Tab-separated table of C-alpha atoms and ligand atoms in Angstrom:
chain	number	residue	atom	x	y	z
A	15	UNK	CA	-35.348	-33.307	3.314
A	16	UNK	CA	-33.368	-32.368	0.261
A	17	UNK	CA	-29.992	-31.325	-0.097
A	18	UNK	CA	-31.174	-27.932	-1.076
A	19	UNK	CA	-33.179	-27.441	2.262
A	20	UNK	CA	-29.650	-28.279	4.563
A	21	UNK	CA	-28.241	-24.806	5.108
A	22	UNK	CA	-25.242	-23.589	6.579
A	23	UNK	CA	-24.524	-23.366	10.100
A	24	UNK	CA	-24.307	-19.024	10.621
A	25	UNK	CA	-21.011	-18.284	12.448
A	26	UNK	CA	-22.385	-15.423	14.773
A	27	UNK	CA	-19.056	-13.227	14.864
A	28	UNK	CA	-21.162	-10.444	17.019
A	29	UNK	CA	-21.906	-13.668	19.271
A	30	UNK	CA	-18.723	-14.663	19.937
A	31	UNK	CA	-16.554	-11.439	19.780
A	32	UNK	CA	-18.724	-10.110	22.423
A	33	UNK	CA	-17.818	-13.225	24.719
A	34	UNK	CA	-14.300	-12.889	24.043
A	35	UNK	CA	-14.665	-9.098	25.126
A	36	UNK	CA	-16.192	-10.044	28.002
A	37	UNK	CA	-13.311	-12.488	29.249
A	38	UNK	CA	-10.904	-9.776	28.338
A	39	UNK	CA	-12.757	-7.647	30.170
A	40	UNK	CA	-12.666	-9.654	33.232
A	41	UNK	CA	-9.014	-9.875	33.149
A	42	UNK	CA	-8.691	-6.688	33.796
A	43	UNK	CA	-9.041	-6.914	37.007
A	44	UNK	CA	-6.952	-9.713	37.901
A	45	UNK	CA	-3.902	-7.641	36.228
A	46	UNK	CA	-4.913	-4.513	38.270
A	47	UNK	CA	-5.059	-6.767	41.485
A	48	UNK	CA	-1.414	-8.526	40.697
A	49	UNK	CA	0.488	-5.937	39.291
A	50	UNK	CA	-1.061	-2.659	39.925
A	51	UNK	CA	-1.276	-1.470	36.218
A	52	UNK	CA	-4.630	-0.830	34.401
A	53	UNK	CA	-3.201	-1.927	30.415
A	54	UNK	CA	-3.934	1.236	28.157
A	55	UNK	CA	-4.149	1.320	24.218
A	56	UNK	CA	-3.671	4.591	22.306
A	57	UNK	CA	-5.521	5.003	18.805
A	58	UNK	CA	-3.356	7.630	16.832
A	59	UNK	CA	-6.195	8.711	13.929
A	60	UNK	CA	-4.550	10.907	11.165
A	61	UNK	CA	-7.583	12.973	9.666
A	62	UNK	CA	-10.923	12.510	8.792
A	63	UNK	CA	-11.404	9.172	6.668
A	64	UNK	CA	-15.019	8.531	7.745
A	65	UNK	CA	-14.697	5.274	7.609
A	66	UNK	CA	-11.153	5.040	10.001
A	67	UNK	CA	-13.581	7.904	12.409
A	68	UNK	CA	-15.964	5.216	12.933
A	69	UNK	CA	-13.346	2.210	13.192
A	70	UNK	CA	-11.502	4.500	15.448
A	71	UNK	CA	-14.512	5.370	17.765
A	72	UNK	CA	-15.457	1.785	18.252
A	73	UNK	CA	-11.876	0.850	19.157
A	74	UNK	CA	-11.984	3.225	21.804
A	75	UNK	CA	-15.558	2.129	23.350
A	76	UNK	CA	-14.434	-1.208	23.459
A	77	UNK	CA	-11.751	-0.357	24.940
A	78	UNK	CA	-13.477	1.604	27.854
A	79	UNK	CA	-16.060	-1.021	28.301
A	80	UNK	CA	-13.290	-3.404	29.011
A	81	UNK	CA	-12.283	-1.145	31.864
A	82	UNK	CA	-8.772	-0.543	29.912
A	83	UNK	CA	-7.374	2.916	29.697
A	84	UNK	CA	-7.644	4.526	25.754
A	85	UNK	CA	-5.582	7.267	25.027
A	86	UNK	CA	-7.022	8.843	22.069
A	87	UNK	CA	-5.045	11.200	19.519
A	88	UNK	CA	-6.080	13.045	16.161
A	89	UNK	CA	-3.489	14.926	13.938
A	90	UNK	CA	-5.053	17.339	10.906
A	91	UNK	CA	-4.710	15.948	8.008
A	92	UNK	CA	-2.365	17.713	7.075
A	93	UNK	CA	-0.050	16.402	9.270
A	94	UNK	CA	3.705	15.320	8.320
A	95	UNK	CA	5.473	12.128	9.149
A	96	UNK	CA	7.773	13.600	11.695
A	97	UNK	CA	4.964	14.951	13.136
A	98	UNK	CA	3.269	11.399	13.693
A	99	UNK	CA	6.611	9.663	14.507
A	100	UNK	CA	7.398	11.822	17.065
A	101	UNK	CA	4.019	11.336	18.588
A	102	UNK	CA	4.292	7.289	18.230
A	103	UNK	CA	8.046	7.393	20.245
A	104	UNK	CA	6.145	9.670	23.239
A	105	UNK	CA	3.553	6.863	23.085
A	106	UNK	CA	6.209	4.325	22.906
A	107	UNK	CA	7.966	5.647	26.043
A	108	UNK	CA	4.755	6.621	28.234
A	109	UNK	CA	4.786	3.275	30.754
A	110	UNK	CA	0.947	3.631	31.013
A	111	UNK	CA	0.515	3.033	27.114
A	112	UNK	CA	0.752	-0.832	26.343
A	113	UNK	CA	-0.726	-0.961	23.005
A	114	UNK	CA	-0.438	1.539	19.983
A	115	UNK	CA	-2.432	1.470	16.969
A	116	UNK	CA	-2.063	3.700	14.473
A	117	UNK	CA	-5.346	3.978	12.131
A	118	UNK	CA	-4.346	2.887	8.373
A	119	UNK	CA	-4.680	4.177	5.680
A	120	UNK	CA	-2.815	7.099	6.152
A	121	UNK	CA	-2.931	10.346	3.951
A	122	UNK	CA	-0.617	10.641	0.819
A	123	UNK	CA	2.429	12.487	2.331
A	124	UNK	CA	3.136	10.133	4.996
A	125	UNK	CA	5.176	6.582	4.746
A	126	UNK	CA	2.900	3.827	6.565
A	127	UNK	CA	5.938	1.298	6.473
A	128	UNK	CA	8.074	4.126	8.228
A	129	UNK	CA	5.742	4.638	10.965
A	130	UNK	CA	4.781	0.707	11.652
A	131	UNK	CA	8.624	0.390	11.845
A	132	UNK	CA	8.575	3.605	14.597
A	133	UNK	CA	6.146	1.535	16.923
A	134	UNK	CA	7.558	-0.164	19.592
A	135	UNK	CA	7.236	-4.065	18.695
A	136	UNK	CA	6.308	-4.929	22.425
A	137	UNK	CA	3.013	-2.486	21.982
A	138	UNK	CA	2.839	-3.174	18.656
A	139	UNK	CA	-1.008	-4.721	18.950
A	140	UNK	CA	-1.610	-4.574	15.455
A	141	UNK	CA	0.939	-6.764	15.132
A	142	UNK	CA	1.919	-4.967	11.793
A	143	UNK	CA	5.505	-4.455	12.734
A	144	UNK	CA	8.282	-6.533	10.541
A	145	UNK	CA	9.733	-7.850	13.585
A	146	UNK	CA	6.385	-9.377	14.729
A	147	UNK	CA	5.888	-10.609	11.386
A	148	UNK	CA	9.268	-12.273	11.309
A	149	UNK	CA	8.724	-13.561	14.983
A	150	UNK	CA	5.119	-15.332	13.860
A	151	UNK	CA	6.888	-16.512	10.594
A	152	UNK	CA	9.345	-18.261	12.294
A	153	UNK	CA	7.352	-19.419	15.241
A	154	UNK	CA	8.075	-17.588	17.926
A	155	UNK	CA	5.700	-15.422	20.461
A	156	UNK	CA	4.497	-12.622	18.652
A	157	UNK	CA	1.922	-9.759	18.344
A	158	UNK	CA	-0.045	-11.068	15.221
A	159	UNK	CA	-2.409	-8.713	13.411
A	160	UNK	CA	-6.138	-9.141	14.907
A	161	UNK	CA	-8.361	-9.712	11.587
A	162	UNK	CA	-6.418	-12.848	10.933
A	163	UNK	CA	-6.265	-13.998	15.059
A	164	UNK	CA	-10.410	-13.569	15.256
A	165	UNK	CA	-10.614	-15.464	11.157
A	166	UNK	CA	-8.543	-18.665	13.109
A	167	UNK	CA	-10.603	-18.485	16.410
A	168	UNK	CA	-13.641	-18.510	14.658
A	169	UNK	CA	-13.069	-21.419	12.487
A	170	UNK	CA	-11.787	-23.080	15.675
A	171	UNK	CA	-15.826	-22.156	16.501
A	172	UNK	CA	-16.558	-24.953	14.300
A	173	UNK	CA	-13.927	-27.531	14.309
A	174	UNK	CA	-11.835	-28.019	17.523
A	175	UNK	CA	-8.506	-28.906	15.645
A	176	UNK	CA	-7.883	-27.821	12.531
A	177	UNK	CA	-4.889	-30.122	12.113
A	178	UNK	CA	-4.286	-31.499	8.868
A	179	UNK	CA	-7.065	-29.681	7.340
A	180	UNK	CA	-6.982	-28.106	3.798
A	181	UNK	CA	-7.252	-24.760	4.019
A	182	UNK	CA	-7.039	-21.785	1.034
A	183	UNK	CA	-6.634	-18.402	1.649
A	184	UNK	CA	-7.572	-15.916	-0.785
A	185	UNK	CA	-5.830	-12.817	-0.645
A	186	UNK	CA	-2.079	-12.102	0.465
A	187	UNK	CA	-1.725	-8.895	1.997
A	188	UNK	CA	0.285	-8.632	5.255
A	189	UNK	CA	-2.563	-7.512	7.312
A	190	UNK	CA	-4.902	-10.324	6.600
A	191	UNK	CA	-3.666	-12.954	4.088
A	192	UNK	CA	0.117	-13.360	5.025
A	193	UNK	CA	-0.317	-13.370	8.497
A	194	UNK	CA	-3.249	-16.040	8.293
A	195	UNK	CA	-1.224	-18.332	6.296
A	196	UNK	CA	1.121	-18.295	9.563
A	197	UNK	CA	-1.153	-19.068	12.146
A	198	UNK	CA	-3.281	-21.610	10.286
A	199	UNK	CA	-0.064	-23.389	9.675
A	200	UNK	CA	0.512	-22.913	13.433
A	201	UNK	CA	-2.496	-24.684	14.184
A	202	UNK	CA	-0.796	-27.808	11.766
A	203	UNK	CA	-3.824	-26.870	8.553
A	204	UNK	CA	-2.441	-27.211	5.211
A	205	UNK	CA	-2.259	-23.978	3.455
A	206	UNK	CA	-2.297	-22.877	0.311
A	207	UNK	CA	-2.289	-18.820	-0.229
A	208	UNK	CA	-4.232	-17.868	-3.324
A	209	UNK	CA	-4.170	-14.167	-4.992
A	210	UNK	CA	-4.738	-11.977	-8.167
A	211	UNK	CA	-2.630	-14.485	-10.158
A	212	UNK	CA	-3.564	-18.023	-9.152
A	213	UNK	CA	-4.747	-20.158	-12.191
A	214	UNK	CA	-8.175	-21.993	-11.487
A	215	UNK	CA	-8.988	-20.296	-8.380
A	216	UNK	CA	-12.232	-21.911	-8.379
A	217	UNK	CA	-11.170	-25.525	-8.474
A	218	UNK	CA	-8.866	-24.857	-5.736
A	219	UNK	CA	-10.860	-23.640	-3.408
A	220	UNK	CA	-13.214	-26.419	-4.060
A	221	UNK	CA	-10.095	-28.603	-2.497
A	222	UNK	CA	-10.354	-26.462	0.870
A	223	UNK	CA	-12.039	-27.876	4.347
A	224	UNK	CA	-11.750	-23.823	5.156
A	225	UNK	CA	-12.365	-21.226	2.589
A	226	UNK	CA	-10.823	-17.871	3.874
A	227	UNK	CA	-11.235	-15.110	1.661
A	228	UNK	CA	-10.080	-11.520	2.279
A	229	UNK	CA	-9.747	-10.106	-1.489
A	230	UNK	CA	-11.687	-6.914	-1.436
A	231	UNK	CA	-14.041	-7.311	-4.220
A	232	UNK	CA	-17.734	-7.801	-3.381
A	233	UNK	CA	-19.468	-11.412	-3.796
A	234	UNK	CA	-16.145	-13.158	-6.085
A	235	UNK	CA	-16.660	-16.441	-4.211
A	236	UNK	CA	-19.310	-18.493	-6.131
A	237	UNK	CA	-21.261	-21.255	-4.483
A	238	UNK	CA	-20.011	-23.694	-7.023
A	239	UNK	CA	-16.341	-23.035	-5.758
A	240	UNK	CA	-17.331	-24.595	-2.103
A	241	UNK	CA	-16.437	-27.661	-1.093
A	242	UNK	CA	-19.949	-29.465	0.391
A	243	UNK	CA	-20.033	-29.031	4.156
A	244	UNK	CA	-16.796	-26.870	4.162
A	245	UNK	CA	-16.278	-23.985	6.752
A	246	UNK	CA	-15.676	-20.225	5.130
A	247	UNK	CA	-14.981	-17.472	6.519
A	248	UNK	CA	-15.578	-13.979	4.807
A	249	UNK	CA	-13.226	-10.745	5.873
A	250	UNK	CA	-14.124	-8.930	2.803
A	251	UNK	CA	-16.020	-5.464	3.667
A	252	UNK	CA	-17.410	-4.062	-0.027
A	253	UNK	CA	-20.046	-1.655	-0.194
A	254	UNK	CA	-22.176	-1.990	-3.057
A	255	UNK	CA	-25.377	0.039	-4.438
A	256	UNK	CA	-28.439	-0.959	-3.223
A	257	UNK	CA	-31.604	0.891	-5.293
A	258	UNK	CA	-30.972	4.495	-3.991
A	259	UNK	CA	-28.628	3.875	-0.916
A	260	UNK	CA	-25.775	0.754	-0.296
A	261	UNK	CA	-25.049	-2.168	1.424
A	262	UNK	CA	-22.545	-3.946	2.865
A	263	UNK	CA	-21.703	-7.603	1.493
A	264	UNK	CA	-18.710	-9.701	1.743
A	265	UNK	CA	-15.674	-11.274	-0.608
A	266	UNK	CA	-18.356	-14.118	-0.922
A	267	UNK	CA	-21.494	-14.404	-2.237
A	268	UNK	CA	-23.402	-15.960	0.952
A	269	UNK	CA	-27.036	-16.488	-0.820
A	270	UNK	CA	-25.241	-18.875	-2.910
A	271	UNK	CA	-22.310	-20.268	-0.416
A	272	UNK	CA	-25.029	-20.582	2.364
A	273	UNK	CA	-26.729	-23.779	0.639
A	274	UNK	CA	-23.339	-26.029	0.306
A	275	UNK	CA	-21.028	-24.883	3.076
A	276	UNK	CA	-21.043	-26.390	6.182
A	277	UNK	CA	-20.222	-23.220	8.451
A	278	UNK	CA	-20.317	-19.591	7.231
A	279	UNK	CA	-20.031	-16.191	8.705
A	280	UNK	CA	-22.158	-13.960	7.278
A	281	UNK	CA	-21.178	-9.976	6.234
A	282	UNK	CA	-21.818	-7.683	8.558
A	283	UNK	CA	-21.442	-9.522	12.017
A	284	UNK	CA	-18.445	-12.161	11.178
A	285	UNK	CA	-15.063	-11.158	11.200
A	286	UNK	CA	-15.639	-7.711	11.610
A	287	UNK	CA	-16.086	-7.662	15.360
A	288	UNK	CA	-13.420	-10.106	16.068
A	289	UNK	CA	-10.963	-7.631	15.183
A	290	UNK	CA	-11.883	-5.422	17.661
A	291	UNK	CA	-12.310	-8.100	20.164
A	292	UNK	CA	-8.860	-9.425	19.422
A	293	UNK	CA	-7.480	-6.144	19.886
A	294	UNK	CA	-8.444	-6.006	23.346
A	295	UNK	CA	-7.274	-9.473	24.171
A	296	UNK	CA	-3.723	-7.817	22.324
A	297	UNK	CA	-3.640	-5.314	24.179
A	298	UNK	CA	-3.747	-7.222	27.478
A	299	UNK	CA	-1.299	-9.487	26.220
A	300	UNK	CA	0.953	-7.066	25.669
A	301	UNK	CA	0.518	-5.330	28.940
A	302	UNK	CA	1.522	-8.610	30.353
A	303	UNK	CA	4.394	-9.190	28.304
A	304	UNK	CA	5.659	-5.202	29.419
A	305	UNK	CA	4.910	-6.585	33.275
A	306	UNK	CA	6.219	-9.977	32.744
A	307	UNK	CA	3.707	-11.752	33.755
A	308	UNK	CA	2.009	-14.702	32.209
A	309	UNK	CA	-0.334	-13.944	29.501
A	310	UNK	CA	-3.891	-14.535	30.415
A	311	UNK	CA	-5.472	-18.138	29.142
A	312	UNK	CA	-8.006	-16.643	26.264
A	313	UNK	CA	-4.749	-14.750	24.545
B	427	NAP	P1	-5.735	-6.022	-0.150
B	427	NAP	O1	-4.486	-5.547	0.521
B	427	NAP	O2	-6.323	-5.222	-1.249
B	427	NAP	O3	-5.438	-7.493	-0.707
B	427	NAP	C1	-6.354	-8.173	-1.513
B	427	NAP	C2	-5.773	-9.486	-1.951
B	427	NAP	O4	-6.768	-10.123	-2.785
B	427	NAP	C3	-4.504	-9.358	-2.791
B	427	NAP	O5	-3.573	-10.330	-2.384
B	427	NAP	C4	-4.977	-9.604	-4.227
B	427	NAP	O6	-4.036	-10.270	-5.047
B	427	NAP	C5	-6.145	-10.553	-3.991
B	427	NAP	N1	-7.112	-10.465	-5.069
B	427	NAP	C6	-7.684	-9.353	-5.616
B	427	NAP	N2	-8.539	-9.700	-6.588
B	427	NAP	C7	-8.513	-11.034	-6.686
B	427	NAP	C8	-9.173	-11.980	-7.493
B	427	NAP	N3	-10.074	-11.594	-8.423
B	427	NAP	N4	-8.899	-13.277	-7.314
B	427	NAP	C9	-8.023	-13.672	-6.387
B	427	NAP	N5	-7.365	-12.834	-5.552
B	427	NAP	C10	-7.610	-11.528	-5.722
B	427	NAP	O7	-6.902	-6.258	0.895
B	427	NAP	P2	-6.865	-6.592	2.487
B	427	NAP	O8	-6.407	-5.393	3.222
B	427	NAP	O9	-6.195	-7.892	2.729
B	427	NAP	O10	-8.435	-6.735	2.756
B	427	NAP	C11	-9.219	-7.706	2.093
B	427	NAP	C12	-10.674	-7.493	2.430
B	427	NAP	O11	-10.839	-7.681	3.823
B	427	NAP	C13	-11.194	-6.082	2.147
B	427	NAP	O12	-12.557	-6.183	1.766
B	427	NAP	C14	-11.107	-5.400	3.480
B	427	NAP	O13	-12.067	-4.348	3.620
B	427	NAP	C15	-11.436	-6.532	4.397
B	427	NAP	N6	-10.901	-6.380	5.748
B	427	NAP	C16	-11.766	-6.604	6.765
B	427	NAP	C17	-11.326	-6.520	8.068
B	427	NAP	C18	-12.288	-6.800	9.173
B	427	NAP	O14	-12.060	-6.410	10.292
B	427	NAP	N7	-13.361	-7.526	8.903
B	427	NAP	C19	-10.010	-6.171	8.346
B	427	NAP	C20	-9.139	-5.991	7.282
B	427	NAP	C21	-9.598	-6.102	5.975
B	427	NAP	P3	-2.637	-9.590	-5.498
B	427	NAP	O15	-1.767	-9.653	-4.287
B	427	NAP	O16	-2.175	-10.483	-6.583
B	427	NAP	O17	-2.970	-8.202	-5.921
């Protein structure tokens, strides 16, 4: 066989997000039984992004096929700040809420970083809030975001420790990138954090065991910048024209990246449904934390 014919193993994200949502799912139970509390999450959507509708609508079927409580809420567009904050601090007091997420992005007149800072950090299951992110910097328990918990668990998919492995991260944003670089380092990788400004990007990814990238430009990763037999893992979501209509394709371009890489998840049906799946398992986690019990075993 040549080398040309040995293709990628395909990380099935749908595959695997669907089994974590079903263990959530069965700890739901187990919480009811012991403490008497069914965990809830509340979705706060600000207008009508189409995009954020849809994210927002599968959030909240997940969350009902889990057997959790959602608590769904939609201001006009046209709604202010202290409008929304005062909305987050009912949700932040109600003891049958134990996660908040509030939909991002959020229309012109309203300060994301103010309202991330109104959530409380102990339902914060986006894990967006600066005390979270301070907590996971410095290694304590924390709410982490969920795009960057589901990246890690499914390159743990592949390789069962990713101790001292070389892994780059394209992309530092503090919903993905930043908060990656954290818990890859948690799990003892070595990480280097790539971005807009890095000199040579392609030779240093060609260093990396794991290839993350989450850089928001379609197809940028190049087969020739892939280490042979390395694992990569897309996040990118770009829509691109496809004769009259689109398509979705990832931060990577796979047809190439699928003939050297090891392990690869393809766009749609990597990352993507991790994040909801993590969600879920953040939301029970912090239902747990509220209760104080001890968080369940797949958190
Ligand atoms: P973002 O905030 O726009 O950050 C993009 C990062 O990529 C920045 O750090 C930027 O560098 C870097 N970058 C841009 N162009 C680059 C280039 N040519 N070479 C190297 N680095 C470059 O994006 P994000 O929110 O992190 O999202 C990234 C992608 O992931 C998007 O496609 C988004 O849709 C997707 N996403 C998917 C999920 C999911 O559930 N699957 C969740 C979240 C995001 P600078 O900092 O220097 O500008």
């Amino acid at each position: 066989m040549s080398a040309r014919t040995i293709r990628a193993r395909i990380i099935d994200g749908k595959a695997i997000a669907a089994e974590l949502r079903a263990a959530a799912a069965a700890e739901v139970p187990r919480i009811a039984a012991t403490l008497g509390l069914v965990p809830g999450l509340a979705v706060v959507l600000v207008g009508e992004n189409p995009a954020s509708k849809t994210y927002v609508g599968a959030k909240s079927r997940a969350v009902i096929e889990a057997g959790m409580r959602p608590f769904d809420h939609h201001l006009a567009a046209g709604a202010n700040e202290a409008e929304l904050i005062a909305l987050v601090q009912r949700l932040n007091a109600d003891p049958a809420v134990h996660g908040i997420l509030v939909q991002m992005p959020l229309p012109p007149q309203i300060d994301a970083a103010r309202v991330i800072a109104s959530v409380d950090p102990d339902k914060d299951v986006d894990g967006f809030h600066p005390l979270n992110a301070g907590r996971l910097a410095t290694g304590l328990p924390a709410l982490a975001p969920c795009t960057p918990i589901g990246c890690v668990k499914l390159a743990k998919t592949v390789h069962a420790s990713l101790a001292g492995l070389d892994a780059v991260v394209i992309g530092r944003s503090n919903i993905v990138g930043k908060p990656l670089l954290q818990l890859l380092l948690a799990e003892n990788a070595t990480v280097t954090i790539a971005h807009s400004r890095t000199r040579d990007l392609p030779a240093l990814c060609r260093r990396a065991d794991l290839l993350f990238a989450a850089i928001g430009r379609a197809e940028v990763v190049r087969g020739d910048w892939i280490k042979p037999g390395a694992t990569v893992v897309d996040v990118g979501i770009n829509r691109i024209p496809h004769g009259d209509k689109s398509r979705i394709v990832g931060d990577v371009c796979f047809s190439e990246a699928v003939e050297v890489a090891g392990a690869i998840t393809p766009v749609p049906g990597g990352v993507g449904p991790m994040t909801i799946a993590c969600l879920l398992v953040n939301t029970l986690r912090a239902a747990c934390m509220q209760a104080g019990l001890r968080a369940p075993s797949i958190v």
